[in-house]
PDB file of C-alpha atoms in Angstrom:
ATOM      1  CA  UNK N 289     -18.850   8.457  17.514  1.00 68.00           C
ATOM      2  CA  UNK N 290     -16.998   5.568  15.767  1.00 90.00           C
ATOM      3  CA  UNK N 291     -13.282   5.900  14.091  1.00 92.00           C
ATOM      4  CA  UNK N 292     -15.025   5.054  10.635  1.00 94.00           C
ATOM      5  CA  UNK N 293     -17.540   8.348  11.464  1.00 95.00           C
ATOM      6  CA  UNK N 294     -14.817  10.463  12.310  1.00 96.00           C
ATOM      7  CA  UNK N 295     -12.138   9.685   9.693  1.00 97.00           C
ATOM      8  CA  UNK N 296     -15.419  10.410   7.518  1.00 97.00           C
ATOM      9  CA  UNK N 297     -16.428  13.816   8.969  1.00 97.00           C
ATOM     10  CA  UNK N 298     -12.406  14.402   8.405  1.00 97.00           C
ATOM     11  CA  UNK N 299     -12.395  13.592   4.985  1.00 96.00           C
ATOM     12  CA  UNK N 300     -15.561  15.484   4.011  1.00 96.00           C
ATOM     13  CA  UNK N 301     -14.982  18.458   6.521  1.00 95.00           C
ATOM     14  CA  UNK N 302     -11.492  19.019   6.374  1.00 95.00           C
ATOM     15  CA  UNK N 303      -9.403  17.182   3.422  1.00 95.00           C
ATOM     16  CA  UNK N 304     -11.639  17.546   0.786  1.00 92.00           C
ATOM     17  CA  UNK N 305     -11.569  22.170   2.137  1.00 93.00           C
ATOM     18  CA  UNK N 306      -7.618  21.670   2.518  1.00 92.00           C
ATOM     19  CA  UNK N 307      -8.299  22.140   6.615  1.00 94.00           C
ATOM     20  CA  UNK N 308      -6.126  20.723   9.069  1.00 94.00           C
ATOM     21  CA  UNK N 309      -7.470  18.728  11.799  1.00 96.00           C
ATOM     22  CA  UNK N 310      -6.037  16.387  13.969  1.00 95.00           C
ATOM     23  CA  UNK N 311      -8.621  13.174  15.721  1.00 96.00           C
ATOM     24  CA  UNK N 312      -7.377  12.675  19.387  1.00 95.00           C
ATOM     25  CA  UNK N 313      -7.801   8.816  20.018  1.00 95.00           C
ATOM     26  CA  UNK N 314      -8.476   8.162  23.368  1.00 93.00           C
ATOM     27  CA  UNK N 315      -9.440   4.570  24.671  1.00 93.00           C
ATOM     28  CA  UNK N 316     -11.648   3.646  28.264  1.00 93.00           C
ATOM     29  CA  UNK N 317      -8.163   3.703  30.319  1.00 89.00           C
ATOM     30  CA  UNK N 318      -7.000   6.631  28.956  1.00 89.00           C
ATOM     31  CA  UNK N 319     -10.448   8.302  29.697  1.00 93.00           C
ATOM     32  CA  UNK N 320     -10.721   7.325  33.307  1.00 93.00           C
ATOM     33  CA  UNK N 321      -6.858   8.234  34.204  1.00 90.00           C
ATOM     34  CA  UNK N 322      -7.748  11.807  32.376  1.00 89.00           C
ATOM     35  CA  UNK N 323      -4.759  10.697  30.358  1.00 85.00           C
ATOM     36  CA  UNK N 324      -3.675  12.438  26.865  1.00 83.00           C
ATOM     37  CA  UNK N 325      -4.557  10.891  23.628  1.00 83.00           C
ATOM     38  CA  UNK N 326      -2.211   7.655  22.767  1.00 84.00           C
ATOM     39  CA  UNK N 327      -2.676   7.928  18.902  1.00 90.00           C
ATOM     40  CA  UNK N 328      -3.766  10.898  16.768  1.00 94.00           C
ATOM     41  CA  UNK N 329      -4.879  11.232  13.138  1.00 96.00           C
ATOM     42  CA  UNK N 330      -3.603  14.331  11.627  1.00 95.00           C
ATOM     43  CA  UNK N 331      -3.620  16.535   8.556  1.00 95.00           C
ATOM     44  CA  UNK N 332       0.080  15.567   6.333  1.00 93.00           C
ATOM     45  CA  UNK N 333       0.993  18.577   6.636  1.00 91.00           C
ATOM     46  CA  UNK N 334       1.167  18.901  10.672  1.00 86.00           C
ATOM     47  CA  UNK N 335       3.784  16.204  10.383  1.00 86.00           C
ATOM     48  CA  UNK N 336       5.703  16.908   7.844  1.00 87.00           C
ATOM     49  CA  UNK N 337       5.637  20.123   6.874  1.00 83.00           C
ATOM     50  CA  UNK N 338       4.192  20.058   3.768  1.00 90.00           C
ATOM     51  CA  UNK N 339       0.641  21.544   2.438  1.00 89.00           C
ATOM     52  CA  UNK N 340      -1.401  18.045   2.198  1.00 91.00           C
ATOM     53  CA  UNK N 341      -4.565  17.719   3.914  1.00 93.00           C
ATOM     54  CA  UNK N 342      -3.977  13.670   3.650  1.00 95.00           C
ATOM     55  CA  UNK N 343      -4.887  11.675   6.719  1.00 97.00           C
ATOM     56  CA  UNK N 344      -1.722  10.185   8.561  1.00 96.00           C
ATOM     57  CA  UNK N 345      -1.653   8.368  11.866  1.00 94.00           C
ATOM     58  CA  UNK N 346       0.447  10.043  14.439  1.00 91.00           C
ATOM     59  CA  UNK N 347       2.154   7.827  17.535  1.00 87.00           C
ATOM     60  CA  UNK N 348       3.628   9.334  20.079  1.00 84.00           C
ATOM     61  CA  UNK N 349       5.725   7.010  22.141  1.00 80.00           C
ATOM     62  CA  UNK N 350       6.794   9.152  25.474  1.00 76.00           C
ATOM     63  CA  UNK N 351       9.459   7.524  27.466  1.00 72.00           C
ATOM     64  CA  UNK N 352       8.188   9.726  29.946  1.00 71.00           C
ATOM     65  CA  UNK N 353       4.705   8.799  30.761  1.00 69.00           C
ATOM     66  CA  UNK N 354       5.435   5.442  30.351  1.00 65.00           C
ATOM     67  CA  UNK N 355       4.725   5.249  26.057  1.00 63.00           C
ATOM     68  CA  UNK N 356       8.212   3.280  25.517  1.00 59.00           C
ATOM     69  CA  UNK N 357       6.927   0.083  26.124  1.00 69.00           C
ATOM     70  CA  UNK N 358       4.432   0.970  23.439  1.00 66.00           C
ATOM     71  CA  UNK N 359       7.353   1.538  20.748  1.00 62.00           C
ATOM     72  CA  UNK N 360       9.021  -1.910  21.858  1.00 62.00           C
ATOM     73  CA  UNK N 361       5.420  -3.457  21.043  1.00 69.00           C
ATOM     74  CA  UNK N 362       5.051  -1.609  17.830  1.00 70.00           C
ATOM     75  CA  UNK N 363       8.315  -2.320  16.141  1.00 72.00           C
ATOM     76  CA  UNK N 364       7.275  -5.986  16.636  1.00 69.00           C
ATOM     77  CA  UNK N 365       4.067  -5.317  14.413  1.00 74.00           C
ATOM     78  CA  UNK N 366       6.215  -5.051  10.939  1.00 75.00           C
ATOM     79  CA  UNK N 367       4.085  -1.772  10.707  1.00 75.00           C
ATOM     80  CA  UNK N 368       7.281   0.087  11.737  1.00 72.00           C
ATOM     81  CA  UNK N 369       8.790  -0.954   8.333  1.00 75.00           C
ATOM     82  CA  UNK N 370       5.802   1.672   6.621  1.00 82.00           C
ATOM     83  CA  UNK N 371       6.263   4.226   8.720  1.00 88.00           C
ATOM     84  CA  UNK N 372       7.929   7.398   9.164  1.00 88.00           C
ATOM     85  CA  UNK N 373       9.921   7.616  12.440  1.00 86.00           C
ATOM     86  CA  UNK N 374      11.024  11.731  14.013  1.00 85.00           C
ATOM     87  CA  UNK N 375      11.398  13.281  17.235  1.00 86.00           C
ATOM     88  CA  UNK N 376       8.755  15.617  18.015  1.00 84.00           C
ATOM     89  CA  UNK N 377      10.087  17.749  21.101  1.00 87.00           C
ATOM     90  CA  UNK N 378      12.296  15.291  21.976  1.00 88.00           C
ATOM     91  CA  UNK N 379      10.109  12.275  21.994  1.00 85.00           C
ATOM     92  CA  UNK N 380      10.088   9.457  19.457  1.00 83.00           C
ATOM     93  CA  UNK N 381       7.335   9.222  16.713  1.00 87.00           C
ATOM     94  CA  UNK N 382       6.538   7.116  14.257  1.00 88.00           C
ATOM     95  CA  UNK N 383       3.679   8.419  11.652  1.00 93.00           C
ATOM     96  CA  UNK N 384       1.776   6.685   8.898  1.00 93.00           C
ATOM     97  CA  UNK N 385       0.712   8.369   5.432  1.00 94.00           C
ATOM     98  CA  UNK N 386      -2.628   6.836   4.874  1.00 94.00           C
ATOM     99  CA  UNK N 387      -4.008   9.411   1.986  1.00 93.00           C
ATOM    100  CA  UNK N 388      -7.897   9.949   1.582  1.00 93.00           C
ATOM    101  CA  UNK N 389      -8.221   6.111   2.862  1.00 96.00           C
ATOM    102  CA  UNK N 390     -10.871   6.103   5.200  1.00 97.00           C
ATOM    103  CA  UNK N 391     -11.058   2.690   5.520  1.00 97.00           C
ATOM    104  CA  UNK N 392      -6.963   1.701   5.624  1.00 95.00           C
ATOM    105  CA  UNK N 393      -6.817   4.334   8.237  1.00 96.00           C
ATOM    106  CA  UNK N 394      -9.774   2.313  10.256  1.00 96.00           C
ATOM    107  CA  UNK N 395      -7.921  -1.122   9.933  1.00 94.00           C
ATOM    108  CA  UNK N 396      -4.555   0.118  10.814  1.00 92.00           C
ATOM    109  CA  UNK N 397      -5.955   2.046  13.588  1.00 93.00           C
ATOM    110  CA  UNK N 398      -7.603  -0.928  15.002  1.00 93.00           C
ATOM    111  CA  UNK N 399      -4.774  -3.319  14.224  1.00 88.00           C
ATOM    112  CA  UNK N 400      -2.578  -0.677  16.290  1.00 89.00           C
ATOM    113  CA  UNK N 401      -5.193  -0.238  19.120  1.00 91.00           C
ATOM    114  CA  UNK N 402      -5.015  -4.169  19.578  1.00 89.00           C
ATOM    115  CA  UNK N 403      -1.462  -5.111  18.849  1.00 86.00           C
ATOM    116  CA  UNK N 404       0.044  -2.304  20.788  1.00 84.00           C
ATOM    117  CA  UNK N 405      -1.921  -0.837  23.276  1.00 86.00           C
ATOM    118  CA  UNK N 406      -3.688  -4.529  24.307  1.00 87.00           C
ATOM    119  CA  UNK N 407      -7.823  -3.124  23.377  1.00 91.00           C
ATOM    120  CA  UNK N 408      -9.779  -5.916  22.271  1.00 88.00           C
ATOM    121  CA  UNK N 409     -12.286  -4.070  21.048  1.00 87.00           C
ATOM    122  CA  UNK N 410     -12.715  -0.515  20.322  1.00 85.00           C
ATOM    123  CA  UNK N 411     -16.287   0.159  22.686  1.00 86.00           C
ATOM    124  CA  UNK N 412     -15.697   3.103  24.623  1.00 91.00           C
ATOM    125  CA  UNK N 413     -13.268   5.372  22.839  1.00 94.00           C
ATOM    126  CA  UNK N 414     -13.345   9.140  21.924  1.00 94.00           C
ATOM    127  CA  UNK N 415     -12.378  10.702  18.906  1.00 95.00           C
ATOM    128  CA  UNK N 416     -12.094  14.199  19.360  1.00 95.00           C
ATOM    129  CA  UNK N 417     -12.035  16.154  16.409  1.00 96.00           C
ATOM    130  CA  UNK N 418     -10.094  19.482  16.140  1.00 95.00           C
ATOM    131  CA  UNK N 419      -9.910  22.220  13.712  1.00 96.00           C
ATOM    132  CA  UNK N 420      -6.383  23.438  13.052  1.00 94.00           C
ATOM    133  CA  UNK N 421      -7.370  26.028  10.519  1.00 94.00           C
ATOM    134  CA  UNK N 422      -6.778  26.551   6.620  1.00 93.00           C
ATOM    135  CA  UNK N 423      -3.278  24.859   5.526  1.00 90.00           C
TER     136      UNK N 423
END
């Protein structure tokens, strides 16, 4: 499945029936090292409490498993300046409102996928759809 299929399914399956859903983004590294998802495209709502379905890009930025160096690289993208940053659990975030935009949310998400995490290309990754129920 590409990102521009599953932000589709999303928008069809889940904004447009006010579901939440969240799209684990997982790239070839992260796949082989059975490593958790380094970006995630979730329902408004999961992020900020608040009963839009709209699709906003979650990053997670774990000192702990070595996501810092990540955060470093993304403040240096200017895409920090749109973004809004929290502490989920004790671990800095940064999330991205993106609406019913399929294709903004494609172009950040590759922009992010090159500039930050150093994937030239997206071939190989998994988006893994999940149903979070009715909001």
């Amino acid at each position: 499945m590409k990102i521009l299929n599953a932000l589709r399914y999303v928008a069809d399956e889940f904004i447009a029936k006010e579901r939440g859903y969240i799209i684990n983004v997982r790239g070839p590294r992260e796949i082989v090292e059975r490593r958790a998802a380094i970006v995630q495209v979730a329902a408004e709502h999961v992020v900020f409490d608040n009963r839009r379905a709209g699709l906003t890009i979650h990053l997670p930025f774990d000192p702990g498993s070595g996501e810092f160096q990540h955060l470093v690289e993304f403040i240096g993208t200017g895409l920090e300046e749109q973004c809004a940053e929290y502490k989920y659990q004790g671990i800095p975030c940064c999330a991205l409102r993106v609406g019913s935009d399929i294709f903004m949310a494609e172009r950040i998400l590759r922009f992010i996928l090159r500039q930050v995490y150093d994937y030239p290309s997206l071939a190989g990754f998994k988006y893994e759809v999940c149903d979070e129920g009715p909001i």
